Tab-separated table of C-alpha atoms in Angstrom:
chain	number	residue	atom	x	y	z
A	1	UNK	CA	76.564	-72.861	-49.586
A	2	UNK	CA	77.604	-75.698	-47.251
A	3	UNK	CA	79.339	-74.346	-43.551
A	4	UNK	CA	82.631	-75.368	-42.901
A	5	UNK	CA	83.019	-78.213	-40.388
A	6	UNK	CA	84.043	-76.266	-36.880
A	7	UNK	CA	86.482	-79.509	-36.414
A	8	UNK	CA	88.587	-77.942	-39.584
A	9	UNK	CA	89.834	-74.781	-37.909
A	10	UNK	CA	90.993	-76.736	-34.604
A	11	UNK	CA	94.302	-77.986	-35.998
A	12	UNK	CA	95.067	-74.300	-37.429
A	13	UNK	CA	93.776	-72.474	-33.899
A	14	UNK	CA	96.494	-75.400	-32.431
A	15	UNK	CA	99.186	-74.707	-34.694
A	16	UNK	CA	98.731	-70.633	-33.920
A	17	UNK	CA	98.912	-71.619	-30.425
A	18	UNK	CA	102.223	-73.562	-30.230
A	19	UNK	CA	103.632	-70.643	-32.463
A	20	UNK	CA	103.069	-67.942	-30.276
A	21	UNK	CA	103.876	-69.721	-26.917
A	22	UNK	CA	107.776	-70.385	-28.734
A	23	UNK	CA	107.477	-67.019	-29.473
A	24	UNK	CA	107.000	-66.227	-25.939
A	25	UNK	CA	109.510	-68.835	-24.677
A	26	UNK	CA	112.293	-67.417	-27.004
A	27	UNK	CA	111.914	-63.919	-25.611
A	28	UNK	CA	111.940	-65.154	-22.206
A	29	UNK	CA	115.331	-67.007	-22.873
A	30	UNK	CA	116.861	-63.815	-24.283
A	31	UNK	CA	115.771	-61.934	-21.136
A	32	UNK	CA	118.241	-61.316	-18.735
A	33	UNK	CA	116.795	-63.816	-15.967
A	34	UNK	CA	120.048	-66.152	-16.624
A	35	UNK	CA	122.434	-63.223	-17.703
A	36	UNK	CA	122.745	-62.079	-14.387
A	37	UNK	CA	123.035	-65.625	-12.622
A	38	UNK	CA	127.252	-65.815	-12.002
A	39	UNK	CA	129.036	-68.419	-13.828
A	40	UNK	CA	130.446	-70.781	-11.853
A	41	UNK	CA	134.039	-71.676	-11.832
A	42	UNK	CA	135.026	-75.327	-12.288
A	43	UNK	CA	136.107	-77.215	-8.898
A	44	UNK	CA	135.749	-76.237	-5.573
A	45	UNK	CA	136.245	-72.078	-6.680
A	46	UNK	CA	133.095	-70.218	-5.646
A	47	UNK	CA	131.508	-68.476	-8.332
A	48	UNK	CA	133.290	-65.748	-10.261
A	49	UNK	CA	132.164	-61.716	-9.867
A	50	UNK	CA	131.810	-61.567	-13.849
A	51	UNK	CA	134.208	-58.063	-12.900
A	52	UNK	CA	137.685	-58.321	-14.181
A	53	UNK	CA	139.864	-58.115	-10.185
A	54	UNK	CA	140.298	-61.045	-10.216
A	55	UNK	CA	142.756	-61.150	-13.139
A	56	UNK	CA	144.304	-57.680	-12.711
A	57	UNK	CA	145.754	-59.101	-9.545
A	58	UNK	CA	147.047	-62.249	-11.150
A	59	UNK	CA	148.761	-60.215	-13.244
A	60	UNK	CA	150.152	-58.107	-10.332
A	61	UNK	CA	150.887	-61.005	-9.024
A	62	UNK	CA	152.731	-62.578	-11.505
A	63	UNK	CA	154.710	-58.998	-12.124
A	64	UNK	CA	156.125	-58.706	-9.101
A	65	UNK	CA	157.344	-61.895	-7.842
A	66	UNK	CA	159.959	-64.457	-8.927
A	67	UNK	CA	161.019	-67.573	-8.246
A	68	UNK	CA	164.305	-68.085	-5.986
A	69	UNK	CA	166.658	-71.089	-6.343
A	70	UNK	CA	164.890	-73.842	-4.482
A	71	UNK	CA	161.070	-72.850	-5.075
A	72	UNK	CA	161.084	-70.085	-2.690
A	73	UNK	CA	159.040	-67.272	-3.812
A	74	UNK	CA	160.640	-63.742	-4.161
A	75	UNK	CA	159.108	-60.130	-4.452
A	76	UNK	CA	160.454	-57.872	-7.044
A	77	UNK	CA	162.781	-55.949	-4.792
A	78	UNK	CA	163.537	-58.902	-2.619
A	79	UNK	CA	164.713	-60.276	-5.958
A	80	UNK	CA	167.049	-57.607	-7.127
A	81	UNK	CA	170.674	-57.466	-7.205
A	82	UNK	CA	171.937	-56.037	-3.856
A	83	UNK	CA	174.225	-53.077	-4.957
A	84	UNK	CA	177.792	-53.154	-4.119
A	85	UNK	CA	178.607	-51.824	-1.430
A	86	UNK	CA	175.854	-52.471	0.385
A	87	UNK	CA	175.101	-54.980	3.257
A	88	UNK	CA	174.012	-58.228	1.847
A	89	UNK	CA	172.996	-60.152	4.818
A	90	UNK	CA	175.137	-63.387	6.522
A	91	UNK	CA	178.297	-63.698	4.681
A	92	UNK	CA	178.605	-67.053	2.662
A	93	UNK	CA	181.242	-69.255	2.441
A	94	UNK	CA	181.553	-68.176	-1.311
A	95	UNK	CA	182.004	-64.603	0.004
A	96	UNK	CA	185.114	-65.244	2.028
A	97	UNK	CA	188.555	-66.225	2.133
A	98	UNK	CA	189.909	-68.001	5.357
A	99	UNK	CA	193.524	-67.623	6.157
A	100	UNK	CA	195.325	-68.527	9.952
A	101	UNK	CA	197.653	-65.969	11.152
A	102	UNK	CA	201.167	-66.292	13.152
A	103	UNK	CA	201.467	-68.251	16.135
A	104	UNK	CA	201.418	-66.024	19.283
A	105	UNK	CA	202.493	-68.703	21.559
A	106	UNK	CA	202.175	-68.214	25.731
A	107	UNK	CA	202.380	-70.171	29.083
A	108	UNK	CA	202.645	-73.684	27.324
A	109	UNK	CA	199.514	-72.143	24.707
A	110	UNK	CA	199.231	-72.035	21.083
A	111	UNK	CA	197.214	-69.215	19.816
A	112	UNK	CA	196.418	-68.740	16.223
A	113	UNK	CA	193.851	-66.649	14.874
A	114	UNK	CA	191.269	-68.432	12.672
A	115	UNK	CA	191.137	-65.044	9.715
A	116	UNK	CA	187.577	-64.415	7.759
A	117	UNK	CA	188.164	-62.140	5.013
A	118	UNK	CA	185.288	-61.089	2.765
A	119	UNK	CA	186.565	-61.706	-0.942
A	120	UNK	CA	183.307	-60.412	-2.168
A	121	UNK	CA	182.117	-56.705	-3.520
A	122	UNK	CA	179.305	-56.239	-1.092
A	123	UNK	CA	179.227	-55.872	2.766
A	124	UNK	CA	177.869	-58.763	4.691
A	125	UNK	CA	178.227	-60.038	8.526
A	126	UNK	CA	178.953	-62.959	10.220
A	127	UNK	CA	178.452	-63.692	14.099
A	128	UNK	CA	179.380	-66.170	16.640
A	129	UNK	CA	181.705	-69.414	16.127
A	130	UNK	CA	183.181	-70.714	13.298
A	131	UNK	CA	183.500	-74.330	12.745
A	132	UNK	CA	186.795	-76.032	12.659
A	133	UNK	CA	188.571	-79.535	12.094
A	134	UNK	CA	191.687	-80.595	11.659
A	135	UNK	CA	192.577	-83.386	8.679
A	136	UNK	CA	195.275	-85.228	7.064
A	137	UNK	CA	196.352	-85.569	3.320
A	138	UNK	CA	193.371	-88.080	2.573
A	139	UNK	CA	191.065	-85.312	4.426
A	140	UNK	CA	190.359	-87.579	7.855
A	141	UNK	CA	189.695	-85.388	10.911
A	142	UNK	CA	192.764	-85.592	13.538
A	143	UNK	CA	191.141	-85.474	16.912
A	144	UNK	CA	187.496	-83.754	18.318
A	145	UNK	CA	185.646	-80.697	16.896
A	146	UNK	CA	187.061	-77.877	18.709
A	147	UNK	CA	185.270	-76.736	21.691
A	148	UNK	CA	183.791	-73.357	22.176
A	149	UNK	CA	185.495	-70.673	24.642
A	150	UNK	CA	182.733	-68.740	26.741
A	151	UNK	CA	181.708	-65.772	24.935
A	152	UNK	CA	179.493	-62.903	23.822
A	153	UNK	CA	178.320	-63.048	20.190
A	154	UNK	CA	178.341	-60.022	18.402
A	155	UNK	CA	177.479	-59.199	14.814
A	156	UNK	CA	180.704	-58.019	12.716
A	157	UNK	CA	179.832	-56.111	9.594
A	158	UNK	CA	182.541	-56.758	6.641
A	159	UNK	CA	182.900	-54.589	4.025
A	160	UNK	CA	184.992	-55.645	1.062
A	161	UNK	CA	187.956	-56.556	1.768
A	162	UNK	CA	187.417	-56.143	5.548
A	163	UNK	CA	187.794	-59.242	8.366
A	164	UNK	CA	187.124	-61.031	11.301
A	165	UNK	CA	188.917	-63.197	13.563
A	166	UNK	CA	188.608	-65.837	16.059
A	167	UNK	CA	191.204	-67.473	17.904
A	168	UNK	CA	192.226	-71.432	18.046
A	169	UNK	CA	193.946	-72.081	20.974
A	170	UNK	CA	195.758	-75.117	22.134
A	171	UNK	CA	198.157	-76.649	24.574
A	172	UNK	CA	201.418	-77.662	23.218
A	173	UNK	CA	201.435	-80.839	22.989
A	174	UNK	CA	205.499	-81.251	23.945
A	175	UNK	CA	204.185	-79.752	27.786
A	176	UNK	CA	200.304	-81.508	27.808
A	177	UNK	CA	201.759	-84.929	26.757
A	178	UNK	CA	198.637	-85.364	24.490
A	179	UNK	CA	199.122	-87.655	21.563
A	180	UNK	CA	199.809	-85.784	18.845
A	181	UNK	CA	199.529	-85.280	14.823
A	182	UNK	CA	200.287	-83.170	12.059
A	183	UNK	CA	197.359	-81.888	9.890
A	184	UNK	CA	197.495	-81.216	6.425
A	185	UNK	CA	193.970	-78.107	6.391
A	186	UNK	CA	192.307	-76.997	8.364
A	187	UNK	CA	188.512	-76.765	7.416
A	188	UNK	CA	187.291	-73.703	8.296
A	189	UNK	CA	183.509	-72.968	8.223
A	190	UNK	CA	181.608	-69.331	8.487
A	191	UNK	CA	179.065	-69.240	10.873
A	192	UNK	CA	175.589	-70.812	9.909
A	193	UNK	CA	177.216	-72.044	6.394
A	194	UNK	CA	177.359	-75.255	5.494
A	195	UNK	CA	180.291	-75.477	3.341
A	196	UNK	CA	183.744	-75.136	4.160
A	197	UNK	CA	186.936	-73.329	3.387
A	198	UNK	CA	190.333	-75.429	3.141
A	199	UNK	CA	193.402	-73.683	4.505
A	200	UNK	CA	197.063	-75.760	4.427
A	201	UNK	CA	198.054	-75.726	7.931
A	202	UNK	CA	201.813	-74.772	8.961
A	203	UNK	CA	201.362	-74.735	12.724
A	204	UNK	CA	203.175	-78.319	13.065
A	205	UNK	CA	201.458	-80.662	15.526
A	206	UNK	CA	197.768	-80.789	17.061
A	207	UNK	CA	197.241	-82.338	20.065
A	208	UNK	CA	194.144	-85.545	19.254
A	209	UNK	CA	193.899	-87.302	22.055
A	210	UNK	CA	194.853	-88.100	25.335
A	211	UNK	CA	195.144	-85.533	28.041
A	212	UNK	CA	194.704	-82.187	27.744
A	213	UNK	CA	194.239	-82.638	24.110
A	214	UNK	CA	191.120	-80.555	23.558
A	215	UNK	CA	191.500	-77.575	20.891
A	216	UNK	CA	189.061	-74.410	21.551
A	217	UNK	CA	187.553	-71.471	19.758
A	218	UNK	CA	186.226	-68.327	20.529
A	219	UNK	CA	183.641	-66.329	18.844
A	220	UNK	CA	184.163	-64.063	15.682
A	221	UNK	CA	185.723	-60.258	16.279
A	222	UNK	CA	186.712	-57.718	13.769
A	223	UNK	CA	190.052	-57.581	12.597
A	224	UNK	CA	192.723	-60.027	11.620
A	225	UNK	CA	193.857	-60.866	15.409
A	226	UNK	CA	195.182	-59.291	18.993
């Protein structure tokens, strides 16, 4: 019987050969060689933990904060409703009601107090100087910003319904000879507030210009006036 040619079995011994090295491969990819590399998070992030911290504290994150008016960023119980009753920080202009007393004239002096009331249900505080200026119908100013009168700031706590005064003193203008006007408001405006409160002024003439023609203010007190 004629022997096989030893050049037949070389393709099948090649064959067997390939098989079991892919055989070997395949197991090697199913290993956990690249399992335990950590994935790598797209941009500039470093590489992730493969634990799950990361997103509980997202979602903490995102559970407890809030987004103010404006973009500013609020905890949870920086963003809750302030209970009335309670203090609430500065007072806003929306919180109060402006008002100017009687006339407690003196010496040649008008005195009127400038009156801060707190319209709103919860306690807030206001300290220093309140802005001021006189205008006419068409809402012009009449004369200079007030000045200031030396004083000590203090904080004034107002509860609702509670106030705080500061007086606008001026000298007549009949005695100063200043050039003089009669305003239609007065704008009023809280301390470190931006917007202003309108009250219709019945304290006849301002003094505008000329001498002795400046207007002053003193800082905030509790109350409603001496």
């Amino acid at each position: 019987m004629a022997k096989k040619s030893p050049s037949v079995h070389r393709p099948a011994l090649l064959a067997s050969a390939v098989a079991v090295l892919g055989l070997l491969t395949a197991c090697g990819s199913s290993g956990g060689g690249t399992a335990s590399t950590p994935a790598t998070l797209p941009g500039t992030a470093a590489p992730a933990t493969g634990g799950h911290h990361s997103t509980d504290r997202a979602s903490a994150s995102a559970s407890t904060a809030s987004t103010a008016p404006g973009g500013a960023t609020l905890t949870a119980s920086a963003a809750q409703s302030t209970p009335a009753g309670t203090t609430g920080g500065r007072c806003h202009t929306s919180q109060l009601r402006a008002t100017v007393g009687q006339n407690d004239p003196g010496a040649g002096q008008e005195n009127f107090p400038v009156v801060l009331t707190n319209a709103s249900s919860r306690t807030c505080t206001v300290r220093g100087y309140p802005g001021a200026a006189f205008v006419d119908a068409s809402g012009r100013q009449l004369g200079p910003d007030p000045k200031r009168s030396s004083g000590t700031p203090t904080t004034v706590t107002l509860a609702p319904g509670r106030s705080a005064w500061a007086g606008l003193t001026f000298s007549n203008p009949d005695v100063s000879g200043a050039h003089a006007d009669t305003p239609a408001s007065l704008l009023v405006t809280p301390p470190d507030e931006r917007d202003h409160l309108t009250v219709t002024w019945k304290g006849g003439q301002v003094p505008v210009s000329g001498n002795a023609s400046s207007v002053f203010l003193t800082v905030l007190s509790p109350g409603t006036g001496p």
